[in-house]
Tab-separated table of C-alpha atoms and ligand atoms in Angstrom:
chain	number	residue	atom	x	y	z
A	7	UNK	CA	126.190	48.914	159.301
A	8	UNK	CA	125.849	52.009	157.313
A	9	UNK	CA	123.912	55.163	158.584
A	10	UNK	CA	124.058	58.438	156.603
A	11	UNK	CA	126.012	61.211	158.447
A	12	UNK	CA	125.740	64.992	158.300
A	13	UNK	CA	128.966	66.882	157.051
A	14	UNK	CA	129.184	68.591	160.543
A	15	UNK	CA	129.359	64.992	162.305
A	16	UNK	CA	131.757	63.821	159.544
A	17	UNK	CA	134.184	66.624	160.358
A	18	UNK	CA	133.946	66.245	164.075
A	19	UNK	CA	134.457	62.421	163.788
A	20	UNK	CA	137.579	63.013	161.517
A	21	UNK	CA	138.954	65.549	163.990
A	22	UNK	CA	138.404	63.407	167.059
A	23	UNK	CA	138.776	59.968	165.734
A	24	UNK	CA	135.325	59.120	166.802
A	25	UNK	CA	134.423	55.750	165.545
A	26	UNK	CA	131.971	55.815	162.585
A	27	UNK	CA	129.166	53.865	164.441
A	28	UNK	CA	129.238	56.453	167.239
A	29	UNK	CA	129.296	59.339	164.839
A	30	UNK	CA	126.235	57.833	163.172
A	31	UNK	CA	124.354	57.394	166.529
A	32	UNK	CA	125.087	61.140	167.269
A	33	UNK	CA	123.799	62.113	163.857
A	34	UNK	CA	120.638	60.066	164.467
A	35	UNK	CA	120.139	61.714	167.847
A	36	UNK	CA	120.420	65.317	166.098
A	37	UNK	CA	117.933	64.217	163.506
A	38	UNK	CA	115.439	62.703	165.968
A	39	UNK	CA	115.520	66.070	167.855
A	40	UNK	CA	115.098	67.942	164.657
A	41	UNK	CA	111.980	65.868	163.771
A	42	UNK	CA	110.365	67.263	166.985
A	43	UNK	CA	111.359	70.885	165.885
A	44	UNK	CA	110.038	70.330	162.457
A	45	UNK	CA	106.717	69.007	163.752
A	46	UNK	CA	106.378	72.189	166.118
A	47	UNK	CA	107.164	74.506	163.256
A	48	UNK	CA	104.546	72.793	161.150
A	49	UNK	CA	101.881	72.985	163.737
A	50	UNK	CA	102.406	76.628	164.784
A	51	UNK	CA	102.419	77.791	161.086
A	52	UNK	CA	106.036	78.863	161.489
A	53	UNK	CA	107.233	77.497	158.161
A	54	UNK	CA	104.190	78.910	156.336
A	55	UNK	CA	104.854	82.359	157.930
A	56	UNK	CA	108.438	82.209	156.817
A	57	UNK	CA	107.598	81.275	153.240
A	58	UNK	CA	108.746	84.038	150.681
A	59	UNK	CA	112.310	83.978	151.949
A	60	UNK	CA	112.412	87.317	153.765
A	61	UNK	CA	115.018	87.662	156.659
A	62	UNK	CA	113.707	88.668	159.981
A	63	UNK	CA	114.445	88.667	163.678
A	64	UNK	CA	112.849	86.110	166.171
A	65	UNK	CA	110.772	89.077	167.613
A	66	UNK	CA	109.441	90.049	164.228
A	67	UNK	CA	108.400	86.467	163.477
A	68	UNK	CA	106.881	85.962	166.831
A	69	UNK	CA	105.049	89.219	166.685
A	70	UNK	CA	103.442	88.283	163.288
A	71	UNK	CA	102.204	85.001	164.701
A	72	UNK	CA	101.219	86.166	168.122
A	73	UNK	CA	103.784	83.723	169.677
A	74	UNK	CA	106.248	84.163	172.533
A	75	UNK	CA	109.489	85.570	171.338
A	76	UNK	CA	111.813	83.529	173.679
A	77	UNK	CA	110.300	80.159	172.435
A	78	UNK	CA	110.531	81.305	168.628
A	79	UNK	CA	114.258	82.247	169.178
A	80	UNK	CA	115.113	78.783	170.739
A	81	UNK	CA	113.150	76.992	167.918
A	82	UNK	CA	115.145	79.057	165.351
A	83	UNK	CA	118.305	77.906	167.078
A	84	UNK	CA	117.210	74.373	166.657
A	85	UNK	CA	116.145	74.449	163.021
A	86	UNK	CA	119.000	76.745	161.931
A	87	UNK	CA	121.716	74.428	163.229
A	88	UNK	CA	119.866	71.563	161.720
A	89	UNK	CA	120.458	73.182	158.422
A	90	UNK	CA	116.580	73.925	157.769
A	91	UNK	CA	116.641	77.760	158.178
A	92	UNK	CA	119.487	80.341	157.578
A	93	UNK	CA	120.867	83.003	159.820
A	94	UNK	CA	122.581	86.076	158.233
A	95	UNK	CA	125.308	88.295	159.774
A	96	UNK	CA	122.786	90.569	161.341
A	97	UNK	CA	121.138	87.681	163.199
A	98	UNK	CA	118.068	87.671	160.934
A	99	UNK	CA	116.531	84.303	160.000
A	100	UNK	CA	115.093	83.136	156.708
A	101	UNK	CA	113.704	79.929	155.078
A	102	UNK	CA	115.425	79.114	151.822
A	103	UNK	CA	112.860	78.659	148.962
A	104	UNK	CA	114.057	75.143	148.080
A	105	UNK	CA	113.270	74.102	151.679
A	106	UNK	CA	109.930	75.869	151.801
A	107	UNK	CA	108.632	73.588	149.022
A	108	UNK	CA	108.548	70.730	151.549
A	109	UNK	CA	107.618	72.504	154.733
A	110	UNK	CA	104.397	73.777	156.332
A	111	UNK	CA	100.738	73.105	155.602
A	112	UNK	CA	100.925	74.897	152.350
A	113	UNK	CA	104.152	73.111	151.183
A	114	UNK	CA	103.955	73.095	147.338
A	115	UNK	CA	105.568	69.750	146.979
A	116	UNK	CA	104.000	67.956	149.909
A	117	UNK	CA	104.447	68.590	153.502
A	118	UNK	CA	107.303	66.699	154.905
A	119	UNK	CA	107.230	68.666	158.124
A	120	UNK	CA	103.652	67.285	158.447
A	121	UNK	CA	105.092	63.690	158.613
A	122	UNK	CA	107.312	64.657	161.406
A	123	UNK	CA	104.273	64.909	163.594
A	124	UNK	CA	104.361	61.085	163.842
A	125	UNK	CA	107.168	61.182	166.318
A	126	UNK	CA	105.043	63.270	168.773
A	127	UNK	CA	102.065	61.088	168.120
A	128	UNK	CA	103.968	57.890	168.907
A	129	UNK	CA	106.280	59.117	171.748
A	130	UNK	CA	103.526	59.271	174.457
A	131	UNK	CA	102.787	55.458	174.185
A	132	UNK	CA	106.466	54.261	174.722
A	133	UNK	CA	105.662	53.231	178.348
A	134	UNK	CA	102.431	51.315	177.096
A	135	UNK	CA	104.520	49.674	174.337
A	136	UNK	CA	107.223	48.615	176.888
A	137	UNK	CA	104.471	47.072	178.956
A	138	UNK	CA	103.307	45.156	176.057
A	139	UNK	CA	106.746	43.755	175.309
A	140	UNK	CA	106.613	42.321	178.852
A	141	UNK	CA	103.006	41.309	179.275
A	142	UNK	CA	101.594	40.934	175.590
A	143	UNK	CA	98.411	42.788	174.425
A	144	UNK	CA	98.307	45.931	172.580
A	145	UNK	CA	97.723	49.648	172.756
A	146	UNK	CA	94.186	50.972	171.629
A	147	UNK	CA	93.508	53.664	169.175
A	148	UNK	CA	92.164	55.563	172.045
A	149	UNK	CA	95.626	56.169	173.395
A	150	UNK	CA	96.688	58.263	170.453
A	151	UNK	CA	94.755	61.538	170.601
A	152	UNK	CA	95.946	63.083	167.450
A	153	UNK	CA	96.097	59.917	165.459
A	154	UNK	CA	93.156	60.678	163.022
A	155	UNK	CA	94.261	64.283	162.590
A	156	UNK	CA	97.892	63.398	161.612
A	157	UNK	CA	96.581	60.504	159.411
A	158	UNK	CA	94.366	62.915	157.487
A	159	UNK	CA	97.359	65.201	156.829
A	160	UNK	CA	99.529	62.203	155.691
A	161	UNK	CA	96.728	61.300	153.478
A	162	UNK	CA	96.768	64.595	151.783
A	163	UNK	CA	100.477	63.860	150.934
A	164	UNK	CA	99.772	60.494	149.409
A	165	UNK	CA	96.410	60.593	147.889
A	166	UNK	CA	96.209	61.604	144.311
A	167	UNK	CA	92.549	61.155	143.101
A	168	UNK	CA	93.415	61.176	139.338
A	169	UNK	CA	96.278	58.726	139.779
A	170	UNK	CA	94.135	56.318	141.914
A	171	UNK	CA	91.224	56.290	139.451
A	172	UNK	CA	93.596	55.947	136.523
A	173	UNK	CA	94.578	52.587	137.905
A	174	UNK	CA	91.432	51.154	136.479
A	175	UNK	CA	90.331	51.730	132.907
A	176	UNK	CA	86.948	53.249	132.405
A	177	UNK	CA	86.523	53.869	136.132
A	178	UNK	CA	85.997	57.670	135.802
A	179	UNK	CA	83.290	57.054	133.168
A	180	UNK	CA	81.528	54.708	135.454
A	181	UNK	CA	81.673	57.161	138.452
A	182	UNK	CA	80.265	59.854	136.126
A	183	UNK	CA	77.345	57.784	135.366
A	184	UNK	CA	76.750	56.639	138.970
A	185	UNK	CA	77.947	53.756	141.022
A	186	UNK	CA	78.018	52.775	144.686
A	187	UNK	CA	81.432	53.200	146.357
A	188	UNK	CA	82.710	52.180	149.847
A	189	UNK	CA	85.862	53.195	151.635
A	190	UNK	CA	86.540	50.773	154.503
A	191	UNK	CA	88.536	52.203	157.371
A	192	UNK	CA	87.907	55.719	155.841
A	193	UNK	CA	89.254	57.713	158.913
A	194	UNK	CA	87.985	61.322	158.513
A	195	UNK	CA	86.768	60.559	155.003
A	196	UNK	CA	88.979	62.971	153.038
A	197	UNK	CA	89.196	60.717	150.054
A	198	UNK	CA	85.488	60.161	149.822
A	199	UNK	CA	84.856	63.920	150.286
A	200	UNK	CA	86.988	64.617	147.213
A	201	UNK	CA	85.339	61.905	145.156
A	202	UNK	CA	81.698	62.696	146.209
A	203	UNK	CA	82.156	66.348	145.246
A	204	UNK	CA	83.617	65.358	141.735
A	205	UNK	CA	81.040	62.640	140.949
A	206	UNK	CA	77.562	63.834	142.064
A	207	UNK	CA	75.863	60.890	140.373
A	208	UNK	CA	77.627	58.253	142.445
A	209	UNK	CA	76.847	57.380	146.052
A	210	UNK	CA	79.673	57.060	148.579
A	211	UNK	CA	79.938	55.364	151.939
A	212	UNK	CA	82.659	55.395	154.481
A	213	UNK	CA	82.903	52.853	157.477
A	214	UNK	CA	85.391	53.179	160.429
A	215	UNK	CA	85.639	51.961	163.867
A	216	UNK	CA	86.647	55.369	165.270
A	217	UNK	CA	83.616	57.268	166.376
A	218	UNK	CA	85.643	60.502	166.672
A	219	UNK	CA	86.931	60.056	163.201
A	220	UNK	CA	83.425	59.529	161.837
A	221	UNK	CA	82.076	62.424	163.684
A	222	UNK	CA	84.725	64.630	162.009
A	223	UNK	CA	83.985	63.059	158.663
A	224	UNK	CA	80.349	63.929	158.915
A	225	UNK	CA	81.142	67.538	159.987
A	226	UNK	CA	83.539	68.138	157.185
A	227	UNK	CA	81.138	66.469	154.604
A	228	UNK	CA	78.712	69.354	155.253
A	229	UNK	CA	75.748	69.056	152.914
A	230	UNK	CA	76.961	66.569	150.500
A	231	UNK	CA	73.916	64.502	149.742
A	232	UNK	CA	75.748	61.520	148.091
A	233	UNK	CA	78.187	61.047	151.073
A	234	UNK	CA	77.418	59.016	154.340
A	235	UNK	CA	79.630	57.837	157.055
A	236	UNK	CA	78.881	55.043	159.546
A	237	UNK	CA	80.676	53.892	162.768
A	238	UNK	CA	81.210	50.286	161.900
A	239	UNK	CA	83.495	47.386	162.926
A	240	UNK	CA	84.478	46.029	159.517
A	241	UNK	CA	85.438	42.734	161.084
A	242	UNK	CA	81.548	42.217	161.300
A	243	UNK	CA	80.797	43.830	157.940
A	244	UNK	CA	77.752	42.057	156.500
A	245	UNK	CA	77.176	43.888	153.131
A	246	UNK	CA	76.607	41.711	150.244
A	247	UNK	CA	76.976	42.520	146.554
A	248	UNK	CA	76.215	46.177	147.478
A	249	UNK	CA	79.173	48.167	145.973
A	250	UNK	CA	80.828	48.417	142.461
A	251	UNK	CA	84.013	49.871	143.805
A	252	UNK	CA	85.533	49.446	147.201
A	253	UNK	CA	88.729	51.477	148.573
A	254	UNK	CA	90.978	50.805	151.513
A	255	UNK	CA	93.582	53.497	152.073
A	256	UNK	CA	96.198	52.152	154.582
A	257	UNK	CA	93.684	50.209	156.200
A	258	UNK	CA	94.323	46.611	155.802
A	259	UNK	CA	97.619	46.003	157.614
A	260	UNK	CA	96.358	47.376	160.974
A	261	UNK	CA	93.058	45.442	161.082
A	262	UNK	CA	92.679	42.677	163.767
A	263	UNK	CA	92.214	40.013	161.131
A	264	UNK	CA	92.978	41.359	157.576
A	265	UNK	CA	92.058	38.045	156.073
A	266	UNK	CA	88.441	38.402	157.503
A	267	UNK	CA	88.150	41.994	156.251
A	268	UNK	CA	89.250	41.129	152.790
A	269	UNK	CA	86.713	38.177	152.591
A	270	UNK	CA	84.121	40.842	153.768
A	271	UNK	CA	85.145	43.207	150.988
A	272	UNK	CA	85.191	40.483	148.327
A	273	UNK	CA	81.496	39.634	149.436
A	274	UNK	CA	80.460	43.324	149.312
A	275	UNK	CA	81.389	43.680	145.740
A	276	UNK	CA	78.843	43.508	142.855
A	277	UNK	CA	79.618	41.500	139.797
A	278	UNK	CA	82.057	43.412	137.645
A	279	UNK	CA	83.241	45.304	140.834
A	280	UNK	CA	86.682	46.289	141.714
A	281	UNK	CA	88.717	46.579	144.842
A	282	UNK	CA	91.551	49.268	144.956
A	283	UNK	CA	93.773	48.799	148.057
A	284	UNK	CA	96.525	51.402	148.774
A	285	UNK	CA	98.771	50.174	151.489
A	286	UNK	CA	102.294	50.427	152.862
A	287	UNK	CA	104.798	48.985	150.265
A	288	UNK	CA	107.371	46.605	151.432
A	289	UNK	CA	108.700	43.173	150.927
A	290	UNK	CA	107.504	40.488	153.419
A	291	UNK	CA	110.931	39.427	154.804
A	292	UNK	CA	112.895	41.934	156.905
A	293	UNK	CA	116.108	40.873	155.016
A	294	UNK	CA	114.555	42.072	151.649
A	295	UNK	CA	113.823	45.550	153.181
A	296	UNK	CA	117.398	46.507	154.003
A	297	UNK	CA	117.423	48.863	150.951
A	298	UNK	CA	113.955	50.206	151.510
A	299	UNK	CA	114.228	54.039	151.798
A	300	UNK	CA	111.714	54.214	154.643
A	301	UNK	CA	112.251	50.921	156.394
A	302	UNK	CA	113.249	52.134	159.851
A	303	UNK	CA	110.269	54.698	160.082
A	304	UNK	CA	107.972	51.829	158.604
A	305	UNK	CA	108.959	49.308	161.313
A	306	UNK	CA	109.093	51.775	164.118
A	307	UNK	CA	105.590	53.256	163.386
A	308	UNK	CA	104.200	49.613	163.006
A	309	UNK	CA	105.808	48.756	166.423
A	310	UNK	CA	104.284	51.765	168.125
A	311	UNK	CA	100.935	51.902	166.406
A	312	UNK	CA	99.821	49.549	163.317
A	313	UNK	CA	100.866	46.249	164.856
A	314	UNK	CA	99.816	47.111	168.441
A	315	UNK	CA	96.403	48.573	167.490
A	316	UNK	CA	95.658	45.161	165.911
A	317	UNK	CA	96.814	43.224	168.858
A	318	UNK	CA	94.728	45.472	171.092
A	319	UNK	CA	91.602	44.396	169.345
A	320	UNK	CA	92.652	40.686	169.778
A	321	UNK	CA	94.027	40.552	166.313
A	322	UNK	CA	97.097	39.069	164.708
A	323	UNK	CA	99.344	42.156	164.634
A	324	UNK	CA	100.137	41.805	160.881
A	325	UNK	CA	102.154	45.013	160.925
A	326	UNK	CA	102.891	47.785	158.347
A	327	UNK	CA	105.659	45.880	156.722
A	328	UNK	CA	103.431	42.791	155.702
A	329	UNK	CA	104.897	43.163	152.193
A	330	UNK	CA	103.707	42.523	148.694
A	331	UNK	CA	104.376	38.708	148.848
A	332	UNK	CA	101.960	38.386	151.997
A	333	UNK	CA	99.497	40.912	150.339
A	334	UNK	CA	99.165	38.797	147.088
A	335	UNK	CA	98.659	35.663	149.292
A	336	UNK	CA	95.840	37.299	151.388
A	337	UNK	CA	94.144	38.792	148.327
A	338	UNK	CA	93.970	35.368	146.695
A	339	UNK	CA	92.859	33.675	149.845
A	340	UNK	CA	89.883	36.156	150.011
A	341	UNK	CA	88.767	35.103	146.611
A	342	UNK	CA	90.313	37.882	144.370
A	343	UNK	CA	91.355	35.982	141.284
A	344	UNK	CA	92.949	38.840	139.483
A	345	UNK	CA	95.297	41.253	141.303
A	346	UNK	CA	97.813	43.653	140.012
A	347	UNK	CA	100.208	45.758	141.973
A	348	UNK	CA	101.392	49.308	140.922
A	349	UNK	CA	103.554	51.836	142.454
A	350	UNK	CA	102.625	55.354	141.660
A	351	UNK	CA	105.545	58.096	141.216
A	352	UNK	CA	104.070	60.572	143.654
A	353	UNK	CA	103.991	58.097	146.468
A	354	UNK	CA	107.150	56.602	147.796
A	355	UNK	CA	105.338	54.940	150.743
A	356	UNK	CA	102.444	52.823	149.241
A	357	UNK	CA	101.681	50.124	146.819
A	358	UNK	CA	98.403	50.086	144.849
A	359	UNK	CA	96.616	46.906	144.503
A	360	UNK	CA	93.807	46.468	141.866
A	361	UNK	CA	91.832	43.400	142.879
A	362	UNK	CA	89.134	41.662	140.840
A	363	UNK	CA	87.108	38.628	141.926
B	17	SAM	C1	95.851	53.851	159.139
B	17	SAM	S1	94.304	54.383	159.359
B	17	SAM	C2	93.850	54.851	157.837
B	17	SAM	C3	92.671	55.858	157.664
B	17	SAM	C4	92.280	56.474	156.397
B	17	SAM	N1	91.899	55.308	155.405
B	17	SAM	C5	93.239	57.368	155.717
B	17	SAM	O1	93.915	56.957	154.813
B	17	SAM	O2	93.511	58.406	156.294
B	17	SAM	C6	93.438	52.894	159.553
B	17	SAM	C7	91.825	53.183	159.814
B	17	SAM	O3	91.218	51.876	159.981
B	17	SAM	C8	90.247	51.854	161.106
B	17	SAM	N2	90.038	50.618	161.590
B	17	SAM	C9	90.838	49.754	162.232
B	17	SAM	N3	90.335	48.706	162.517
B	17	SAM	C10	89.013	48.782	162.079
B	17	SAM	C11	87.917	47.770	162.176
B	17	SAM	N4	87.947	46.764	162.795
B	17	SAM	N5	86.746	48.328	161.505
B	17	SAM	C12	86.712	49.492	160.959
B	17	SAM	N6	87.793	50.346	160.755
B	17	SAM	C13	88.874	49.917	161.449
B	17	SAM	C14	90.889	52.935	161.952
B	17	SAM	O4	90.020	53.506	163.001
B	17	SAM	C15	91.723	53.846	161.210
B	17	SAM	O5	90.926	54.920	160.876
């Protein structure tokens, strides 16, 4: 058993003779609590406000954001003792520049504080999940009020339009000339919005089960005439040879029956069409994921969301860690004869499968 320790816990364990596993658990408790403070700082704009590195008092920071000083002071206590912000001899707080790179909505290198929101999204269904352990069944999407909002933010971290299109030679030229594109399980439609603005000659369609997600997708699409969204249960998708390019972004593993969906996608493709699936990268066997850098997060989010939403729809509960071996098997069964998997350097979480019939 090996869990990474913070230097403070290491020193405490050395001083007191605390057994290493107990020290690791204390460290885990501190870090889990810090995830909540990071999420709150993200959502309230505290990190974005502290960008620039100037030192200030809790009162100054609270005043600039119109927040309650007592709450801001306590939050600063949490994030400072966690090593995220700094306190000087005058009791003024600052956010080091190298930390600001990863924090807040405007984080230049991608918002890791945005990812911390998952803890707060999942925590409220703990009782429901425990009930499912005892009685079976699943927790439906409707039990997670902020799911689509946080998923959209995660997408901003992992979705790189150029890198995604670069997976298929000549794809940008085809999009420039004009083709039909489908995003299955599109959520709030961020990826399609970006593509439809860039390729006005192509036509873009997004399907999702979530009426709330589709309503937001339509609202955000504004007047883009080449972009449409539909509420659709893709288990029942009937499109035949209607699209030249199909995407799924993190939308296979949490389907009720991924094999049915993949067969539906295969049928929806025209001759010469291509399907690009971005999905969580893992190996299929737990034992092979012991050195996966995100494995505990991946299995926990699967337990608390991806697996259970599939089971809630009467599905098989494939889970986020379905893994590349299972993915190749399911793509082949669905009739994709040519499948290549790539990892992209900007995205530690996902694999990219390029599938052709
Ligand atoms: C993990 S989210 C990914 C959303 C989006 N592609 C993104 O990257 O932000 C999976 C999406 O699949 C949708 N979904 C799940 N089951 C579905 C079904 N049977 N038909 C259509 N969409 C479904 C969910 O509503 C959800 O928006």
